[in-house]
PDB file of C-alpha atoms in Angstrom:
ATOM      1  CA  MET A  11      76.103 284.269 138.907  1.00  0.00           C
ATOM      2  CA  THR A  12      73.005 284.048 141.112  1.00  0.00           C
ATOM      3  CA  THR A  13      69.693 283.665 139.325  1.00  0.00           C
ATOM      4  CA  ILE A  14      67.220 286.139 140.817  1.00  0.00           C
ATOM      5  CA  LYS A  15      64.115 283.998 140.883  1.00  0.00           C
ATOM      6  CA  ASP A  16      61.828 282.894 143.719  1.00  0.00           C
ATOM      7  CA  THR A  17      61.957 279.164 144.449  1.00  0.00           C
ATOM      8  CA  ALA A  18      59.542 276.765 146.112  1.00  0.00           C
ATOM      9  CA  GLU A  19      60.596 275.368 149.486  1.00  0.00           C
ATOM     10  CA  LYS A  20      58.869 273.744 152.469  1.00  0.00           C
ATOM     11  CA  TRP A  21      60.450 273.656 155.927  1.00  0.00           C
ATOM     12  CA  GLU A  22      59.417 270.912 158.355  1.00  0.00           C
ATOM     13  CA  VAL A  23      56.295 271.601 160.419  1.00  0.00           C
ATOM     14  CA  ARG A  24      56.249 269.747 163.754  1.00  0.00           C
ATOM     15  CA  ALA A  25      52.687 270.677 164.673  1.00  0.00           C
ATOM     16  CA  THR A  26      49.823 272.735 163.292  1.00  0.00           C
ATOM     17  CA  GLU A  27      46.457 274.008 164.494  1.00  0.00           C
ATOM     18  CA  THR A  28      43.715 276.306 163.223  1.00  0.00           C
ATOM     19  CA  PRO A  29      42.508 278.453 166.143  1.00  0.00           C
ATOM     20  CA  PHE A  30      40.164 280.564 164.008  1.00  0.00           C
ATOM     21  CA  VAL A  31      38.007 279.766 160.971  1.00  0.00           C
ATOM     22  CA  GLY A  32      36.125 282.613 159.305  1.00  0.00           C
ATOM     23  CA  ALA A  33      33.697 282.811 156.412  1.00  0.00           C
ATOM     24  CA  LYS A  34      36.416 283.205 153.767  1.00  0.00           C
ATOM     25  CA  THR A  35      39.773 282.874 155.524  1.00  0.00           C
ATOM     26  CA  SER A  36      41.252 281.248 158.615  1.00  0.00           C
ATOM     27  CA  VAL A  37      44.232 281.616 160.935  1.00  0.00           C
ATOM     28  CA  ARG A  38      46.773 278.797 161.225  1.00  0.00           C
ATOM     29  CA  THR A  39      49.534 278.276 163.757  1.00  0.00           C
ATOM     30  CA  ASP A  40      52.516 276.158 162.701  1.00  0.00           C
ATOM     31  CA  GLU A  41      55.557 275.083 164.684  1.00  0.00           C
ATOM     32  CA  VAL A  42      58.314 275.352 162.069  1.00  0.00           C
ATOM     33  CA  VAL A  43      61.796 273.842 162.311  1.00  0.00           C
ATOM     34  CA  MET A  44      64.443 276.526 161.692  1.00  0.00           C
ATOM     35  CA  PRO A  45      67.825 275.872 159.951  1.00  0.00           C
ATOM     36  CA  ASP A  46      69.610 275.584 163.324  1.00  0.00           C
ATOM     37  CA  GLY A  47      67.145 272.931 164.526  1.00  0.00           C
ATOM     38  CA  SER A  48      65.151 275.211 166.812  1.00  0.00           C
ATOM     39  CA  VAL A  49      61.373 275.408 166.497  1.00  0.00           C
ATOM     40  CA  ALA A  50      59.554 278.730 165.984  1.00  0.00           C
ATOM     41  CA  ARG A  51      55.819 279.414 166.154  1.00  0.00           C
ATOM     42  CA  ARG A  52      54.346 281.103 163.092  1.00  0.00           C
ATOM     43  CA  ASP A  53      50.777 282.462 162.948  1.00  0.00           C
ATOM     44  CA  TYR A  54      49.348 283.395 159.550  1.00  0.00           C
ATOM     45  CA  GLN A  55      46.135 283.917 157.633  1.00  0.00           C
ATOM     46  CA  VAL A  56      45.180 281.140 155.217  1.00  0.00           C
ATOM     47  CA  HIS A  57      43.691 282.679 152.076  1.00  0.00           C
ATOM     48  CA  PRO A  58      42.161 281.057 148.943  1.00  0.00           C
ATOM     49  CA  GLY A  59      43.832 283.524 146.577  1.00  0.00           C
ATOM     50  CA  SER A  60      42.528 286.394 144.464  1.00  0.00           C
ATOM     51  CA  VAL A  61      42.470 287.906 141.013  1.00  0.00           C
ATOM     52  CA  ALA A  62      42.558 291.563 139.969  1.00  0.00           C
ATOM     53  CA  VAL A  63      41.972 293.286 136.635  1.00  0.00           C
ATOM     54  CA  LEU A  64      43.661 296.391 135.283  1.00  0.00           C
ATOM     55  CA  ALA A  65      41.129 297.244 132.592  1.00  0.00           C
ATOM     56  CA  LEU A  66      42.538 299.713 130.048  1.00  0.00           C
ATOM     57  CA  ASP A  67      40.194 301.442 127.611  1.00  0.00           C
ATOM     58  CA  ASP A  68      41.013 302.735 124.122  1.00  0.00           C
ATOM     59  CA  GLN A  69      41.943 306.147 125.567  1.00  0.00           C
ATOM     60  CA  ASP A  70      44.576 304.575 127.850  1.00  0.00           C
ATOM     61  CA  ARG A  71      42.412 305.141 130.911  1.00  0.00           C
ATOM     62  CA  VAL A  72      42.232 302.623 133.741  1.00  0.00           C
ATOM     63  CA  LEU A  73      38.850 301.582 135.112  1.00  0.00           C
ATOM     64  CA  LEU A  74      38.784 302.229 138.868  1.00  0.00           C
ATOM     65  CA  LEU A  75      36.355 301.806 141.717  1.00  0.00           C
ATOM     66  CA  LYS A  76      36.448 303.366 145.179  1.00  0.00           C
ATOM     67  CA  GLN A  77      35.476 301.120 148.073  1.00  0.00           C
ATOM     68  CA  TYR A  78      35.447 301.349 151.870  1.00  0.00           C
ATOM     69  CA  ARG A  79      37.992 299.028 153.511  1.00  0.00           C
ATOM     70  CA  HIS A  80      37.219 298.633 157.187  1.00  0.00           C
ATOM     71  CA  PRO A  81      40.557 297.157 158.418  1.00  0.00           C
ATOM     72  CA  VAL A  82      42.461 300.270 157.300  1.00  0.00           C
ATOM     73  CA  GLY A  83      39.671 302.783 157.870  1.00  0.00           C
ATOM     74  CA  MET A  84      39.841 304.257 154.378  1.00  0.00           C
ATOM     75  CA  LYS A  85      38.029 304.445 151.083  1.00  0.00           C
ATOM     76  CA  LEU A  86      40.557 303.220 148.529  1.00  0.00           C
ATOM     77  CA  TRP A  87      40.677 303.585 144.774  1.00  0.00           C
ATOM     78  CA  GLU A  88      41.123 300.052 143.450  1.00  0.00           C
ATOM     79  CA  ILE A  89      40.969 297.957 140.306  1.00  0.00           C
ATOM     80  CA  PRO A  90      38.269 295.248 140.091  1.00  0.00           C
ATOM     81  CA  ALA A  91      39.264 292.211 142.135  1.00  0.00           C
ATOM     82  CA  GLY A  92      37.830 289.233 143.948  1.00  0.00           C
ATOM     83  CA  LEU A  93      38.451 285.920 145.645  1.00  0.00           C
ATOM     84  CA  LEU A  94      39.140 282.614 143.946  1.00  0.00           C
ATOM     85  CA  ASP A  95      36.051 281.110 145.555  1.00  0.00           C
ATOM     86  CA  VAL A  96      36.097 277.797 143.696  1.00  0.00           C
ATOM     87  CA  PRO A  97      39.076 275.441 144.272  1.00  0.00           C
ATOM     88  CA  GLY A  98      40.917 274.824 141.006  1.00  0.00           C
ATOM     89  CA  GLU A  99      39.025 277.577 139.167  1.00  0.00           C
ATOM     90  CA  ASN A 100      40.803 279.077 136.177  1.00  0.00           C
ATOM     91  CA  PRO A 101      41.867 282.556 137.377  1.00  0.00           C
ATOM     92  CA  LEU A 102      41.032 284.062 133.983  1.00  0.00           C
ATOM     93  CA  HIS A 103      37.422 282.980 134.369  1.00  0.00           C
ATOM     94  CA  ALA A 104      37.349 284.454 137.872  1.00  0.00           C
ATOM     95  CA  ALA A 105      38.804 287.739 136.590  1.00  0.00           C
ATOM     96  CA  GLN A 106      36.234 287.935 133.805  1.00  0.00           C
ATOM     97  CA  ARG A 107      33.503 287.351 136.373  1.00  0.00           C
ATOM     98  CA  GLU A 108      34.813 290.073 138.684  1.00  0.00           C
ATOM     99  CA  LEU A 109      35.083 292.616 135.859  1.00  0.00           C
ATOM    100  CA  TYR A 110      31.482 291.866 134.922  1.00  0.00           C
ATOM    101  CA  GLU A 111      30.108 291.890 138.464  1.00  0.00           C
ATOM    102  CA  GLU A 112      31.916 294.990 139.701  1.00  0.00           C
ATOM    103  CA  ALA A 113      31.964 297.148 136.563  1.00  0.00           C
ATOM    104  CA  HIS A 114      29.526 295.490 134.099  1.00  0.00           C
ATOM    105  CA  VAL A 115      32.331 295.423 131.537  1.00  0.00           C
ATOM    106  CA  LYS A 116      33.773 292.713 129.283  1.00  0.00           C
ATOM    107  CA  ALA A 117      37.139 292.620 127.496  1.00  0.00           C
ATOM    108  CA  GLU A 118      38.436 291.044 124.307  1.00  0.00           C
ATOM    109  CA  ASP A 119      42.165 290.849 125.082  1.00  0.00           C
ATOM    110  CA  TRP A 120      43.623 289.435 128.316  1.00  0.00           C
ATOM    111  CA  ARG A 121      47.249 289.166 129.487  1.00  0.00           C
ATOM    112  CA  VAL A 122      48.950 288.458 132.806  1.00  0.00           C
ATOM    113  CA  LEU A 123      50.602 291.558 134.278  1.00  0.00           C
ATOM    114  CA  ALA A 124      52.006 290.159 137.535  1.00  0.00           C
ATOM    115  CA  ASP A 125      51.676 287.439 140.161  1.00  0.00           C
ATOM    116  CA  VAL A 126      52.254 288.559 143.749  1.00  0.00           C
ATOM    117  CA  TYR A 127      51.972 287.442 147.364  1.00  0.00           C
ATOM    118  CA  THR A 128      50.290 290.347 149.128  1.00  0.00           C
ATOM    119  CA  THR A 129      51.734 289.805 152.626  1.00  0.00           C
ATOM    120  CA  PRO A 130      54.014 286.746 152.562  1.00  0.00           C
ATOM    121  CA  GLY A 131      55.176 287.238 156.149  1.00  0.00           C
ATOM    122  CA  GLY A 132      51.683 286.832 157.557  1.00  0.00           C
ATOM    123  CA  CYS A 133      49.228 285.656 154.893  1.00  0.00           C
ATOM    124  CA  SER A 134      49.185 282.986 152.171  1.00  0.00           C
ATOM    125  CA  GLU A 135      47.205 285.139 149.718  1.00  0.00           C
ATOM    126  CA  ALA A 136      48.460 284.965 146.124  1.00  0.00           C
ATOM    127  CA  VAL A 137      47.049 287.382 143.551  1.00  0.00           C
ATOM    128  CA  ARG A 138      47.180 287.241 139.759  1.00  0.00           C
ATOM    129  CA  ILE A 139      46.802 290.675 138.187  1.00  0.00           C
ATOM    130  CA  PHE A 140      45.507 290.715 134.614  1.00  0.00           C
ATOM    131  CA  LEU A 141      45.609 293.368 131.921  1.00  0.00           C
ATOM    132  CA  ALA A 142      42.293 293.559 130.062  1.00  0.00           C
ATOM    133  CA  ARG A 143      41.854 295.547 126.829  1.00  0.00           C
ATOM    134  CA  GLY A 144      39.192 295.885 124.173  1.00  0.00           C
ATOM    135  CA  LEU A 145      36.577 296.945 126.706  1.00  0.00           C
ATOM    136  CA  SER A 146      32.853 297.179 126.101  1.00  0.00           C
ATOM    137  CA  GLU A 147      29.658 297.215 128.114  1.00  0.00           C
ATOM    138  CA  ALA A 148      28.623 293.741 129.234  1.00  0.00           C
ATOM    139  CA  ASP A 149      25.355 292.214 128.098  1.00  0.00           C
ATOM    140  CA  GLY A 150      22.370 291.645 130.346  1.00  0.00           C
ATOM    141  CA  ALA A 151      21.355 293.084 133.691  1.00  0.00           C
ATOM    142  CA  ARG A 152      23.856 294.524 136.127  1.00  0.00           C
ATOM    143  CA  PHE A 153      25.002 292.289 138.976  1.00  0.00           C
ATOM    144  CA  GLU A 154      23.224 293.138 142.225  1.00  0.00           C
ATOM    145  CA  VAL A 155      25.782 294.424 144.729  1.00  0.00           C
ATOM    146  CA  GLU A 156      25.563 294.529 148.533  1.00  0.00           C
ATOM    147  CA  ASP A 157      27.441 295.617 151.668  1.00  0.00           C
ATOM    148  CA  GLU A 158      30.502 297.828 150.921  1.00  0.00           C
ATOM    149  CA  GLU A 159      30.075 297.330 147.173  1.00  0.00           C
ATOM    150  CA  ALA A 160      26.713 299.130 147.253  1.00  0.00           C
ATOM    151  CA  ASP A 161      28.573 302.384 148.039  1.00  0.00           C
ATOM    152  CA  MET A 162      31.230 302.165 145.306  1.00  0.00           C
ATOM    153  CA  GLU A 163      32.259 305.076 143.090  1.00  0.00           C
ATOM    154  CA  PHE A 164      33.655 304.574 139.583  1.00  0.00           C
ATOM    155  CA  ALA A 165      36.136 306.467 137.430  1.00  0.00           C
ATOM    156  CA  ARG A 166      38.355 306.082 134.359  1.00  0.00           C
ATOM    157  CA  VAL A 167      41.749 307.681 134.938  1.00  0.00           C
ATOM    158  CA  PRO A 168      44.752 308.087 132.593  1.00  0.00           C
ATOM    159  CA  LEU A 169      47.587 305.675 133.377  1.00  0.00           C
ATOM    160  CA  GLY A 170      50.126 308.482 133.788  1.00  0.00           C
ATOM    161  CA  GLU A 171      47.984 310.190 136.411  1.00  0.00           C
ATOM    162  CA  LEU A 172      47.820 306.955 138.400  1.00  0.00           C
ATOM    163  CA  VAL A 173      51.609 306.483 138.241  1.00  0.00           C
ATOM    164  CA  ARG A 174      51.975 309.988 139.658  1.00  0.00           C
ATOM    165  CA  GLY A 175      49.436 309.236 142.399  1.00  0.00           C
ATOM    166  CA  VAL A 176      51.231 306.035 143.394  1.00  0.00           C
ATOM    167  CA  LEU A 177      54.617 307.717 143.638  1.00  0.00           C
ATOM    168  CA  ALA A 178      53.097 310.656 145.536  1.00  0.00           C
ATOM    169  CA  GLY A 179      51.701 308.315 148.191  1.00  0.00           C
ATOM    170  CA  GLU A 180      48.097 309.128 147.302  1.00  0.00           C
ATOM    171  CA  LEU A 181      47.049 305.636 146.148  1.00  0.00           C
ATOM    172  CA  HIS A 182      47.598 302.615 148.396  1.00  0.00           C
ATOM    173  CA  ASN A 183      45.727 299.544 147.159  1.00  0.00           C
ATOM    174  CA  ASN A 184      48.374 296.913 146.431  1.00  0.00           C
ATOM    175  CA  CYS A 185      46.770 295.502 143.278  1.00  0.00           C
ATOM    176  CA  LEU A 186      46.336 298.983 141.832  1.00  0.00           C
ATOM    177  CA  VAL A 187      49.936 299.926 142.679  1.00  0.00           C
ATOM    178  CA  VAL A 188      51.441 296.725 141.264  1.00  0.00           C
ATOM    179  CA  GLY A 189      49.181 296.746 138.217  1.00  0.00           C
ATOM    180  CA  VAL A 190      49.796 300.380 137.312  1.00  0.00           C
ATOM    181  CA  LEU A 191      53.568 300.212 137.740  1.00  0.00           C
ATOM    182  CA  SER A 192      53.770 296.852 135.933  1.00  0.00           C
ATOM    183  CA  LEU A 193      51.855 298.181 132.946  1.00  0.00           C
ATOM    184  CA  SER A 194      53.973 301.336 132.897  1.00  0.00           C
ATOM    185  CA  ALA A 195      57.129 299.190 132.902  1.00  0.00           C
ATOM    186  CA  ALA A 196      55.763 296.938 130.152  1.00  0.00           C
ATOM    187  CA  LEU A 197      54.944 299.921 127.937  1.00  0.00           C
ATOM    188  CA  ALA A 198      58.429 301.347 128.501  1.00  0.00           C
ATOM    189  CA  GLY A 199      60.016 297.976 127.734  1.00  0.00           C
ATOM    190  CA  ASP A 200      59.014 295.212 125.337  1.00  0.00           C
ATOM    191  CA  GLY A 201      55.332 296.219 125.138  1.00  0.00           C
ATOM    192  CA  VAL A 202      52.147 294.468 126.223  1.00  0.00           C
ATOM    193  CA  ASP A 203      52.429 291.845 123.484  1.00  0.00           C
ATOM    194  CA  ALA A 204      55.429 290.457 125.374  1.00  0.00           C
ATOM    195  CA  LEU A 205      53.359 289.872 128.520  1.00  0.00           C
ATOM    196  CA  ARG A 206      52.448 286.321 129.508  1.00  0.00           C
ATOM    197  CA  ALA A 207      49.329 284.733 128.060  1.00  0.00           C
ATOM    198  CA  ALA A 208      46.155 284.902 130.130  1.00  0.00           C
ATOM    199  CA  ASP A 209      46.297 281.150 130.765  1.00  0.00           C
ATOM    200  CA  ALA A 210      49.963 281.119 131.856  1.00  0.00           C
ATOM    201  CA  GLU A 211      50.909 278.582 134.519  1.00  0.00           C
ATOM    202  CA  TRP A 212      50.518 279.796 138.121  1.00  0.00           C
ATOM    203  CA  PRO A 213      52.256 277.469 140.604  1.00  0.00           C
ATOM    204  CA  ALA A 214      50.978 279.443 143.608  1.00  0.00           C
ATOM    205  CA  ARG A 215      47.375 278.543 142.689  1.00  0.00           C
ATOM    206  CA  PRO A 216      47.263 275.639 140.215  1.00  0.00           C
ATOM    207  CA  PHE A 217      44.085 275.617 138.157  1.00  0.00           C
ATOM    208  CA  ASP A 218      42.096 273.495 135.748  1.00  0.00           C
ATOM    209  CA  ALA A 219      41.884 274.437 132.065  1.00  0.00           C
TER     210      ALA A 219
END
């Protein structure tokens, strides 16, 4: 019987170059040896990785923010998320930072909902999506936002309403979609206590303790 589990593998790269380097990501071109011995050119975005937080309050509402996303020309409802800016950073610490900076909220209970590659055919981005519960207002002054974040809207929406919106094609942000459906599946299955611990191993983005 085949075990349905992703496995690590590295095919031979004959040559590589980086034709574009941006502020946060870059584009790499590799010449990859195929199984039949031929060589194919593969262009992809190199990404440091991200974290996202599905923050659930005591009324089973999910904390959302609405933000303009220029590449797709839309304002999307999303869950708090951000880049893993520091190499080797513990993703839990990054998630706690993002929840504070974007929503001025802290959480007492953290679990891992899902680990995903957002666009594995063209980008190396790996995202860890956390479930955060036991929410309360964060201490201190609010983080000063800028650019697109200065125009954000906020809402708290019941989980069931978000599931309906996802299936109706009304919500499109990948972290929101994966997070909402993962939590819904967890609640219908073994419950959130069966989810992985917040410090669970993450081979896609190894981190320090």
